[in-house]
């Protein structure tokens, strides 16, 4: 930011230039790596080289993008649920949710390393511990964010929660940068290997174990989660608060607790997404929450904000769109593609694919 | 007083702090020295200190509800806040020390507030008092500020560095005032304001470079282009609800940045555009050896060349631009369109029922806000002589928004104070630069909770029956 | 006196999902008359207003307004144009003032379109042209006459949100009147008023009808107001029109009695109480 505003005080123009170049190079590296961790840029690039070399393996190439897109979509979907649930219940965009996901990723990587240091090498056990630790600790963040930044603002003026959320998001991002450092955090691959199909002809379709785990885990979580919302008292309380918070309170629903738990659940799912991203890409940094957050939000809107299956569907679509766009059009503009989809959805179908129509009562 | 409840409450807060701090503060990821990958080092001491700090802080805050605890707590916390910086701990644990100091200061202020406030209740009264303060500041400090700003370059204390800083602050003041039209008056949360700043900067750079137009010819064009972009973006999205609008504008800001980054033939890509023409004073450049046929500023006035002339000129340039923005805003607030903006902010449905076209009204706010950003962008480009997409990231939008929000939405003087506070002061504490955005974020949350309308939120009616009784204005 | 039709509602229907909130309703409101729309809670009264003022787009039905400003088919117009061009002004069941603007500003904003044109779409206004200053003075005079009429002159520079409830209701009516409408739609203006205020309201409404000579559509539960001042009453129940006539006719209509009494028998809660409860829930 504000590049070179002091440079002119110091000396000649060359100094300014030099500083700028330095800053830029640094910055740009940052941009590249965050693109790498949140998107499919690198993979798509590798693959597209392969296609060009290999020639005509169009179908294989397509299949590979499909696999990648679904994996990515599962991750976006998990984050999107957090947006959709919070929106459903208190009607606000939890702008800081992307940061919560980023914190989930950090907690995962830290837990992995700690486990490695104390000698836990049995991978399934390690995975379980990491999953649990990420969910529990990230949940604490989700809970605190709500208690500190949103709870006191219920009934405040319209923009207040949103601004508070933006503040929270800035805070968390810089907090993580401060306590964990600004550099990328790489991790050794934990789960390697996978299936390979359609070998020969120069292009191989890979379905890695980690991709399978991501999709299976997401599916399982989704099913469990839907049951939770539909069958349990908590889910009932949640739906009651969605309909009419005042009335729910009157009939004895603990509204504050329900809202807190909604944030906690959203944070847990985001933590799972964070863990998956850590495993999948092997690098994270404090900046990954921003783009992932916006994309997951787009997914939630596309699917119909407030609708859980919608969030999953939206996530899937956004993952696929991003994968295919990167593969067939341009990697540089993949984020633009997502933003454009967001705008188009909001303009032409603000209720999303599965959302309920929302006529404002006058 | 229920001691157990108090302890339980403080204990819960401490426990949550423990949960938050353990993974993120307790373990730090560091690069393996000399190798690849990362490992962790522990900082359990910091975790413990945080937990203890939160426990006692929370306890103190609860105890403040009891009047007989206020004075002792006030003395204690003030003692800590003032005494701790003197101790040696600062050298070893700077973060923890300062956190303790800040926390104690907050408690001390709160205690003092409660102790010396006879009514003991905060609420309407308090906000009225702050509002009066804001009105007072606005009425009396406004002119003082202007006079001060006018003589600022010639004050003996103003070094070139300070003058540069003044330019920077004024740029943000102008941006803040521009965004204030959109957020403060019209109530449209625009998270992509920096996009218009970028449009202004790039249009100036490109027009001046490719068509050789002067700064003064380009300035209106830059504003127009930015306003045009505002309309293009605004038209489809302004009917969206407030929070959707926020996200869409954020997306738009990012799109502009990504396009500038990748459309190399047009914008120079990540390398940006360098050699942006510098402004001239009535066609006279600030240059020691002006090109053939032109008279340089120093030659015309027959003074020695000094690089500082240009800085002073730039300073007055941005001062004038900012003041124009201010007067324009103040004036338009009293016109029907300005009132319609505020009415829209208050209740869009009621506006529709009164026959106000919401889309057009919002669009004008958006376009005018964008126009000012465009002007500021042109100024930025000519001042830096170099622009690149990196100057126009989301963080920039967030900073401008923070200025508007903290100062008080709709409050012109608040924006000035917030810009000085957020932009000027941190420059003097460079070693704290890493905490700057952290503090911004925390301040945004805090202000929303404590004074959602901003520190100096005060709304002057755009018209008064009392004043208009005689000759209408 | 001959009655001129002002608003003709034809086969108006509005659905929300499976719920038919307004079911094939036709009635006529006449110029310079007060037409009351009554009916138990949830009968669809507010929905009729919302269709009329363009907040909802009714899929079926015709809304023809023939006023001093010409003839308009309201169902085809955008919400704000209905107020701007056709001259339909309304108030809301839950008061919708601009709470942080002053009382006077509320009334000036209502004259937005006139002032906007006078300010040369802002350009002339920026330069403080005389024509604009004059238009603004006229606007203030109109606002002032309403403030005087309602006894709110002393509070003119208060924030509207700080007014007592009853004054807010009256201010909302004045604000609607400041748009110089041909048809004024009032959604439960007497809700929450005490008997004295409600008597004042009756006086105000008859005055609007007789002195300002416009049509008034009135949704109201307070029967003393409805029966006292309306010229013509339309009764809705479960979205259907069940009666349409003079107060005397409606009062003795068996269908109306059944609708009202029947509800009270089945629903142990009286409608006023139910409404209060619901409003609390919303707040
Ligand atoms: N936007 C909406 N979405 C869904 N249902 C709605 C909507 N608006 C109104 N309804 C339903 O339509 C029915 C009629 O509502 P309406 O508000 O018109 O009743 P009303 O006659 O004004 O009642 P009241 O006297 O309580 O104000 C109600 O059942 C209500 O729940
Ligand atoms: Mg109603």
Coordinates of N, CA and C in Angstrom, one line a residue, chain B residues 106-298:
Chain B
X106 N -7.6 1.3 29.3 CA -9.0 1.2 29.0 C -9.8 1.1 30.3
X107 N -9.4 0.3 31.2 CA -10.1 0.1 32.4 C -10.1 1.4 33.2
X108 N -8.9 2.0 33.2 CA -8.8 3.3 34.0 C -9.8 4.3 33.4
X109 N -9.8 4.4 32.1 CA -10.7 5.4 31.5 C -12.2 5.1 31.8
X110 N -12.5 3.8 31.7 CA -13.9 3.4 32.0 C -14.2 3.7 33.5
X111 N -13.2 3.4 34.4 CA -13.5 3.6 35.8 C -13.7 5.1 36.0
X112 N -12.8 5.9 35.4 CA -12.9 7.4 35.6 C -14.2 7.9 35.1
X113 N -14.6 7.3 33.9 CA -15.9 7.7 33.3 C -17.0 7.5 34.3
X114 N -17.0 6.2 34.8 CA -18.1 5.9 35.7 C -18.1 6.6 37.0
X115 N -16.8 6.9 37.5 CA -16.7 7.5 38.8 C -17.2 9.0 38.7
X116 N -16.8 9.7 37.7 CA -17.0 11.1 37.7 C -18.3 11.5 37.0
X117 N -19.0 10.5 36.5 CA -20.2 10.7 35.8 C -21.3 10.6 36.8
X118 N -22.0 11.7 37.2 CA -22.9 11.7 38.3 C -24.1 10.8 37.9
X119 N -24.6 10.9 36.7 CA -25.8 10.1 36.4 C -25.5 8.7 36.3
X120 N -24.2 8.4 36.0 CA -23.8 7.0 36.0 C -24.3 6.1 34.9
X121 N -25.2 6.7 34.1 CA -25.7 5.9 33.0 C -25.1 6.5 31.7
X122 N -24.8 5.6 30.8 CA -24.4 6.1 29.5 C -25.5 5.8 28.6
X123 N -25.5 6.5 27.5 CA -26.6 6.3 26.5 C -26.9 7.6 25.8
X124 N -28.1 7.9 25.8 CA -28.5 9.1 25.0 C -27.7 10.3 25.4
X125 N -27.6 10.5 26.7 CA -26.9 11.7 27.2 C -25.5 11.7 26.7
X126 N -24.9 10.6 26.8 CA -23.5 10.6 26.4 C -23.4 10.9 24.9
X127 N -24.3 10.3 24.1 CA -24.1 10.5 22.7 C -24.5 12.0 22.3
X128 N -25.4 12.6 23.1 CA -25.7 14.0 22.9 C -24.5 14.9 23.2
X129 N -23.8 14.5 24.3 CA -22.7 15.3 24.7 C -21.6 15.2 23.6
X130 N -21.4 14.0 23.1 CA -20.4 13.8 22.1 C -20.8 14.6 20.8
X131 N -22.1 14.5 20.6 CA -22.6 15.2 19.4 C -22.4 16.7 19.5
X132 N -22.6 17.2 20.7 CA -22.4 18.7 20.9 C -20.9 19.0 20.7
X133 N -20.1 18.1 21.2 CA -18.6 18.3 21.1 C -18.3 18.3 19.6
X134 N -18.9 17.4 18.8 CA -18.6 17.3 17.4 C -19.1 18.6 16.7
X135 N -20.2 19.1 17.1 CA -20.7 20.3 16.5 C -19.8 21.4 16.8
X136 N -19.3 21.5 18.1 CA -18.4 22.5 18.5 C -17.1 22.4 17.6
X137 N -16.6 21.2 17.6 CA -15.3 21.0 16.8 C -15.5 21.5 15.4
X138 N -16.7 21.1 14.8 CA -16.9 21.4 13.4 C -17.0 22.9 13.2
X139 N -17.7 23.6 14.1 CA -17.9 25.0 13.9 C -16.6 25.8 14.1
X140 N -15.9 25.5 15.1 CA -14.8 26.3 15.5 C -13.4 25.8 14.9
X141 N -13.3 24.5 14.9 CA -12.0 24.0 14.5 C -11.9 24.0 13.0
X142 N -13.0 23.9 12.3 CA -13.0 23.9 10.8 C -12.2 25.0 10.3
X143 N -12.6 26.3 10.5 CA -11.8 27.4 10.0 C -10.4 27.4 10.5
X144 N -10.2 27.0 11.8 CA -8.8 27.0 12.3 C -8.0 26.0 11.5
X145 N -8.6 24.9 11.2 CA -7.9 23.9 10.4 C -7.5 24.5 9.1
X146 N -8.4 25.1 8.5 CA -8.2 25.7 7.1 C -7.0 26.6 7.2
X147 N -7.1 27.5 8.1 CA -6.0 28.5 8.2 C -4.7 27.8 8.5
X148 N -4.7 26.9 9.4 CA -3.5 26.1 9.7 C -3.0 25.5 8.5
X149 N -3.9 24.8 7.7 CA -3.4 24.1 6.5 C -2.8 25.1 5.5
X150 N -3.4 26.3 5.5 CA -2.8 27.3 4.5 C -1.4 27.7 4.8
X151 N -1.1 27.9 6.1 CA 0.2 28.4 6.5 C 1.2 27.3 6.8
X152 N 0.7 26.0 6.8 CA 1.5 24.9 7.2 C 2.8 24.8 6.5
X153 N 2.9 25.0 5.1 CA 4.2 24.8 4.5 C 5.2 25.8 4.9
X154 N 4.8 26.9 5.5 CA 5.7 28.0 5.8 C 6.1 28.0 7.3
X155 N 5.5 27.1 8.1 CA 5.9 27.0 9.5 C 7.3 26.5 9.6
X156 N 8.0 27.1 10.6 CA 9.4 26.7 10.7 C 9.6 25.2 11.0
X157 N 8.6 24.6 11.6 CA 8.7 23.2 12.0 C 8.5 22.3 10.8
X158 N 8.0 22.8 9.7 CA 7.6 21.9 8.6 C 8.8 21.6 7.8
X159 N 9.3 20.4 8.0 CA 10.4 20.0 7.1 C 9.8 19.4 5.9
X160 N 10.7 19.1 4.9 CA 10.2 18.5 3.7 C 9.4 17.2 4.0
X161 N 10.0 16.4 4.9 CA 9.3 15.2 5.3 C 7.9 15.4 5.8
X162 N 7.8 16.4 6.7 CA 6.5 16.6 7.3 C 5.5 17.1 6.2
X163 N 6.1 17.9 5.3 CA 5.2 18.4 4.2 C 4.7 17.3 3.3
X164 N 5.6 16.3 3.0 CA 5.2 15.2 2.3 C 4.1 14.4 3.0
X165 N 4.3 14.3 4.3 CA 3.3 13.7 5.1 C 1.9 14.4 5.1
X166 N 2.1 15.8 5.1 CA 0.9 16.6 4.9 C 0.1 16.3 3.7
X167 N 0.9 16.1 2.6 CA 0.2 15.8 1.3 C -0.5 14.5 1.4
X168 N 0.2 13.6 2.0 CA -0.4 12.2 2.1 C -1.7 12.3 2.9
X169 N -1.6 13.0 4.0 CA -2.8 13.0 4.9 C -4.0 13.7 4.1
X170 N -3.6 14.8 3.4 CA -4.7 15.5 2.6 C -5.3 14.6 1.5
X171 N -4.4 13.8 0.9 CA -5.0 12.9 -0.1 C -6.0 12.0 0.5
X172 N -5.7 11.5 1.7 CA -6.7 10.6 2.4 C -7.9 11.4 2.9
X173 N -7.7 12.7 3.3 CA -8.8 13.5 3.7 C -9.7 13.6 2.5
X174 N -9.2 13.9 1.3 CA -10.0 14.0 0.1 C -10.7 12.7 -0.2
X175 N -10.0 11.6 -0.2 CA -10.6 10.4 -0.4 C -11.7 10.1 0.6
X176 N -11.4 10.4 1.8 CA -12.4 10.2 2.9 C -13.7 11.0 2.6
X177 N -13.5 12.3 2.3 CA -14.6 13.1 2.0 C -15.4 12.6 0.8
X178 N -14.7 12.1 -0.2 CA -15.4 11.6 -1.4 C -16.2 10.4 -1.0
X179 N -15.6 9.5 -0.2 CA -16.3 8.3 0.2 C -17.4 8.6 1.1
X180 N -17.2 9.7 1.9 CA -18.3 10.1 2.8 C -19.6 10.4 2.1
X181 N -19.5 10.9 0.9 CA -20.7 11.1 0.1 C -21.5 9.8 -0.1
X182 N -20.7 8.7 -0.4 CA -21.3 7.5 -0.7 C -21.8 6.7 0.5
X183 N -20.8 6.6 1.5 CA -21.2 5.8 2.7 C -21.9 6.7 3.7
X184 N -21.4 7.9 4.0 CA -21.9 8.7 5.1 C -23.3 9.2 4.7
X185 N -23.4 9.8 3.5 CA -24.7 10.5 3.2 C -25.6 9.5 2.6
X186 N -25.2 8.7 1.6 CA -26.2 7.9 0.9 C -26.3 6.5 1.6
X187 N -25.4 6.2 2.5 CA -25.5 4.9 3.2 C -25.2 3.7 2.4
X188 N -24.4 3.9 1.3 CA -24.1 2.7 0.4 C -22.7 2.3 0.8
X189 N -22.5 1.1 1.3 CA -21.2 0.6 1.7 C -20.4 0.2 0.5
X190 N -19.5 1.0 0.2 CA -18.7 0.8 -1.0 C -17.3 0.3 -0.6
X191 N -17.0 -1.0 -0.9 CA -15.7 -1.5 -0.5 C -14.7 -1.5 -1.6
X192 N -15.1 -1.0 -2.7 CA -14.2 -1.0 -3.9 C -13.9 0.5 -4.3
X193 N -13.9 1.4 -3.3 CA -13.7 2.8 -3.7 C -12.4 3.0 -4.4
X194 N -11.4 2.2 -4.0 CA -10.1 2.4 -4.5 C -10.1 2.2 -6.0
X195 N -11.0 1.4 -6.5 CA -11.1 1.2 -8.0 C -11.2 2.5 -8.7
X196 N -12.0 3.4 -8.2 CA -12.2 4.7 -8.9 C -10.9 5.6 -8.8
X197 N -10.3 5.4 -7.7 CA -9.0 6.1 -7.5 C -8.0 5.6 -8.5
X198 N -8.1 4.3 -8.8 CA -7.2 3.7 -9.8 C -7.6 4.2 -11.2
X199 N -8.9 4.2 -11.4 CA -9.3 4.7 -12.7 C -8.8 6.1 -13.0
X200 N -8.9 7.0 -12.0 CA -8.5 8.3 -12.1 C -7.0 8.4 -12.3
X201 N -6.2 7.6 -11.6 CA -4.8 7.6 -11.7 C -4.3 7.1 -13.1
X202 N -4.9 6.0 -13.5 CA -4.5 5.4 -14.8 C -5.0 6.3 -15.9
X203 N -6.2 6.9 -15.8 CA -6.6 7.7 -17.0 C -5.7 8.9 -17.1
X204 N -5.3 9.5 -15.9 CA -4.4 10.7 -16.0 C -3.1 10.2 -16.7
X205 N -2.5 9.1 -16.1 CA -1.2 8.7 -16.6 C -1.2 8.4 -18.1
X206 N -2.3 7.7 -18.5 CA -2.3 7.3 -19.9 C -2.6 8.5 -20.9
X207 N -3.6 9.3 -20.5 CA -3.9 10.4 -21.3 C -2.7 11.4 -21.4
X208 N -2.1 11.6 -20.3 CA -1.0 12.6 -20.3 C 0.2 12.0 -21.1
X209 N 0.4 10.7 -21.0 CA 1.5 10.1 -21.7 C 1.2 10.0 -23.2
X210 N 0.0 9.6 -23.5 CA -0.2 9.3 -24.9 C -0.7 10.5 -25.7
X211 N -1.3 11.4 -25.0 CA -1.9 12.6 -25.8 C -1.2 13.9 -25.4
X212 N -0.3 13.8 -24.4 CA 0.4 15.0 -24.0 C -0.4 16.1 -23.5
X213 N -1.6 15.8 -22.9 CA -2.4 16.8 -22.3 C -1.8 17.2 -21.0
X214 N -2.1 18.4 -20.6 CA -1.5 18.9 -19.3 C -2.3 18.3 -18.1
X215 N -1.8 18.5 -17.0 CA -2.5 18.0 -15.8 C -3.9 18.7 -15.7
X216 N -4.0 19.9 -16.0 CA -5.2 20.6 -15.8 C -6.3 20.2 -16.8
X217 N -5.8 19.8 -17.9 CA -6.8 19.3 -18.9 C -7.2 17.8 -18.5
X218 N -6.3 17.1 -18.0 CA -6.5 15.7 -17.6 C -7.4 15.6 -16.4
X219 N -7.2 16.5 -15.5 CA -7.9 16.4 -14.2 C -9.4 16.2 -14.4
X220 N -10.1 17.0 -15.1 CA -11.6 16.8 -15.3 C -11.8 15.5 -16.0
X221 N -11.0 15.2 -17.0 CA -11.2 13.9 -17.7 C -11.1 12.7 -16.7
X222 N -10.1 12.8 -15.9 CA -9.9 11.7 -14.9 C -11.1 11.5 -14.0
X223 N -11.6 12.7 -13.6 CA -12.9 12.7 -12.8 C -14.0 12.1 -13.5
X224 N -14.1 12.5 -14.8 CA -15.3 12.1 -15.6 C -15.2 10.6 -15.8
X225 N -14.0 10.1 -16.2 CA -13.8 8.6 -16.4 C -14.2 7.9 -15.1
X226 N -13.8 8.3 -14.0 CA -14.1 7.6 -12.8 C -15.6 7.7 -12.5
X227 N -16.2 8.8 -12.7 CA -17.6 8.9 -12.5 C -18.4 8.0 -13.5
X228 N -17.8 7.9 -14.7 CA -18.4 7.0 -15.7 C -18.4 5.6 -15.3
X229 N -17.2 5.2 -14.7 CA -17.1 3.8 -14.2 C -18.1 3.6 -13.1
X230 N -18.2 4.7 -12.3 CA -19.2 4.6 -11.2 C -20.6 4.3 -11.7
X231 N -20.9 4.9 -12.7 CA -22.3 4.7 -13.3 C -22.4 3.3 -13.9
X232 N -21.4 2.9 -14.6 CA -21.4 1.6 -15.2 C -21.5 0.5 -14.2
X233 N -20.7 0.7 -13.1 CA -20.8 -0.4 -12.1 C -22.1 -0.2 -11.3
X234 N -22.5 1.0 -11.0 CA -23.6 1.2 -10.1 C -24.9 0.8 -10.7
X235 N -25.1 1.1 -12.0 CA -26.4 0.8 -12.6 C -26.9 -0.5 -12.3
X236 N -26.2 -1.6 -12.6 CA -26.8 -2.9 -12.3 C -26.9 -3.3 -10.8
X237 N -25.9 -2.7 -10.0 CA -25.9 -3.3 -8.7 C -26.5 -2.4 -7.6
X238 N -26.9 -1.2 -7.9 CA -27.4 -0.4 -6.9 C -28.7 -0.7 -6.3
X239 N -29.4 -1.6 -7.0 CA -30.7 -2.0 -6.5 C -30.5 -3.2 -5.4
X240 N -29.3 -3.6 -5.3 CA -29.1 -4.7 -4.3 C -29.1 -4.2 -2.9
X241 N -29.4 -5.2 -2.0 CA -29.4 -4.8 -0.6 C -28.0 -4.4 -0.2
X242 N -27.9 -3.6 0.9 CA -26.7 -3.0 1.4 C -25.5 -4.0 1.4
X243 N -25.7 -5.2 2.0 CA -24.5 -6.0 2.2 C -24.1 -6.7 0.9
X244 N -25.0 -7.0 0.0 CA -24.7 -7.5 -1.3 C -23.9 -6.4 -2.0
X245 N -24.3 -5.2 -1.9 CA -23.7 -4.1 -2.6 C -22.2 -4.0 -2.2
X246 N -22.0 -4.2 -0.9 CA -20.6 -4.1 -0.3 C -19.8 -5.2 -1.0
X247 N -20.3 -6.4 -1.1 CA -19.4 -7.5 -1.6 C -19.2 -7.2 -3.1
X248 N -20.3 -6.8 -3.8 CA -20.1 -6.6 -5.3 C -19.1 -5.5 -5.5
X249 N -19.1 -4.4 -4.7 CA -18.2 -3.3 -5.0 C -16.8 -3.8 -4.7
X250 N -16.7 -4.7 -3.6 CA -15.4 -5.3 -3.4 C -14.9 -6.1 -4.6
X251 N -15.8 -6.9 -5.1 CA -15.4 -7.6 -6.3 C -15.0 -6.7 -7.4
X252 N -15.7 -5.6 -7.6 CA -15.4 -4.7 -8.7 C -14.0 -4.1 -8.5
X253 N -13.7 -3.8 -7.3 CA -12.4 -3.2 -7.0 C -11.3 -4.3 -7.4
X254 N -11.5 -5.5 -7.0 CA -10.5 -6.5 -7.3 C -10.4 -6.8 -8.8
X255 N -11.6 -6.7 -9.5 CA -11.6 -6.9 -11.0 C -10.7 -5.9 -11.6
X256 N -10.9 -4.6 -11.2 CA -10.1 -3.5 -11.8 C -8.6 -3.8 -11.6
X257 N -8.3 -4.2 -10.3 CA -6.9 -4.4 -10.0 C -6.3 -5.6 -10.8
X258 N -7.1 -6.7 -10.9 CA -6.6 -7.8 -11.7 C -6.4 -7.5 -13.2
X259 N -7.3 -6.7 -13.7 CA -7.2 -6.3 -15.1 C -6.0 -5.5 -15.3
X260 N -5.8 -4.5 -14.4 CA -4.6 -3.6 -14.5 C -3.3 -4.5 -14.4
X261 N -3.4 -5.5 -13.6 CA -2.2 -6.3 -13.4 C -1.9 -7.2 -14.6
X262 N -2.9 -7.6 -15.4 CA -2.7 -8.5 -16.4 C -2.8 -7.9 -17.8
X263 N -3.4 -6.8 -18.0 CA -3.5 -6.2 -19.3 C -2.3 -5.4 -19.6
X264 N -1.2 -6.1 -19.8 CA 0.1 -5.4 -19.8 C 0.2 -4.3 -20.9
X265 N -0.3 -4.6 -22.1 CA -0.2 -3.6 -23.2 C -0.8 -2.3 -22.8
X266 N -1.8 -2.3 -22.0 CA -2.6 -1.1 -21.7 C -2.0 -0.4 -20.5
X267 N -1.8 -1.2 -19.4 CA -1.5 -0.6 -18.1 C 0.0 -0.9 -17.7
X268 N 0.7 -1.6 -18.5 CA 2.1 -1.9 -18.0 C 2.1 -3.0 -17.1
X269 N 1.0 -3.7 -16.8 CA 0.9 -4.8 -15.9 C 1.5 -4.5 -14.6
X270 N 2.1 -5.5 -13.9 CA 2.6 -5.2 -12.6 C 3.7 -4.2 -12.5
X271 N 4.4 -3.9 -13.6 CA 5.4 -2.8 -13.6 C 4.8 -1.4 -13.6
X272 N 3.5 -1.3 -13.9 CA 2.8 -0.1 -13.8 C 3.3 0.9 -14.9
X273 N 3.0 2.2 -14.7 CA 3.4 3.2 -15.6 C 4.3 4.1 -14.9
X274 N 5.5 4.3 -15.5 CA 6.4 5.3 -14.9 C 6.6 6.5 -15.7
X275 N 7.2 7.5 -15.2 CA 7.4 8.7 -16.0 C 6.1 9.5 -16.2
X276 N 5.2 9.4 -15.3 CA 3.9 10.1 -15.4 C 4.3 11.6 -15.3
X277 N 3.7 12.4 -16.3 CA 4.1 13.8 -16.3 C 3.8 14.5 -15.0
X278 N 4.7 15.4 -14.6 CA 4.5 16.2 -13.4 C 3.7 17.4 -13.7
X279 N 3.0 17.9 -12.7 CA 2.2 19.1 -12.9 C 3.0 20.3 -13.1
X280 N 2.4 21.3 -13.7 CA 3.1 22.5 -13.9 C 2.3 23.6 -13.3
X281 N 2.9 24.8 -13.0 CA 2.2 25.9 -12.4 C 1.9 26.9 -13.5
X282 N 0.7 27.0 -13.9 CA 0.3 27.8 -15.1 C 1.2 27.6 -16.3
X283 N 1.4 26.3 -16.5 CA 2.3 25.9 -17.7 C 3.7 26.0 -17.4
X284 N 4.1 26.4 -16.2 CA 5.5 26.5 -15.9 C 6.0 25.3 -15.1
X285 N 6.9 24.5 -15.7 CA 7.3 23.3 -15.0 C 8.2 23.6 -13.8
X286 N 8.3 22.7 -12.9 CA 9.2 22.8 -11.8 C 10.4 22.0 -12.2
X287 N 11.4 22.6 -12.8 CA 12.5 21.9 -13.3 C 13.7 22.8 -13.3
X288 N 14.9 22.3 -12.9 CA 16.0 23.2 -12.9 C 16.4 23.7 -14.3
X289 N 16.3 22.8 -15.3 CA 16.6 23.3 -16.7 C 15.4 23.0 -17.6
X290 N 14.5 23.9 -17.7 CA 13.3 23.6 -18.4 C 13.6 23.4 -19.9
X291 N 12.8 22.6 -20.6 CA 13.0 22.4 -22.0 C 12.9 23.7 -22.7
X292 N 13.4 23.7 -24.0 CA 13.4 24.9 -24.8 C 12.0 25.5 -24.9
X293 N 11.9 26.7 -24.8 CA 10.7 27.4 -25.1 C 9.7 27.5 -23.9
X294 N 10.1 26.9 -22.8 CA 9.3 27.1 -21.6 C 10.1 27.8 -20.5
X295 N 9.3 28.5 -19.7 CA 10.0 29.1 -18.6 C 9.7 28.3 -17.3
X296 N 10.7 28.1 -16.6 CA 10.4 27.3 -15.4 C 9.9 28.2 -14.3
X297 N 9.3 27.6 -13.3 CA 8.7 28.3 -12.2 C 9.7 29.2 -11.5
X298 N 10.9 28.7 -11.3 CA 11.9 29.5 -10.5 C 12.4 30.6 -11.4

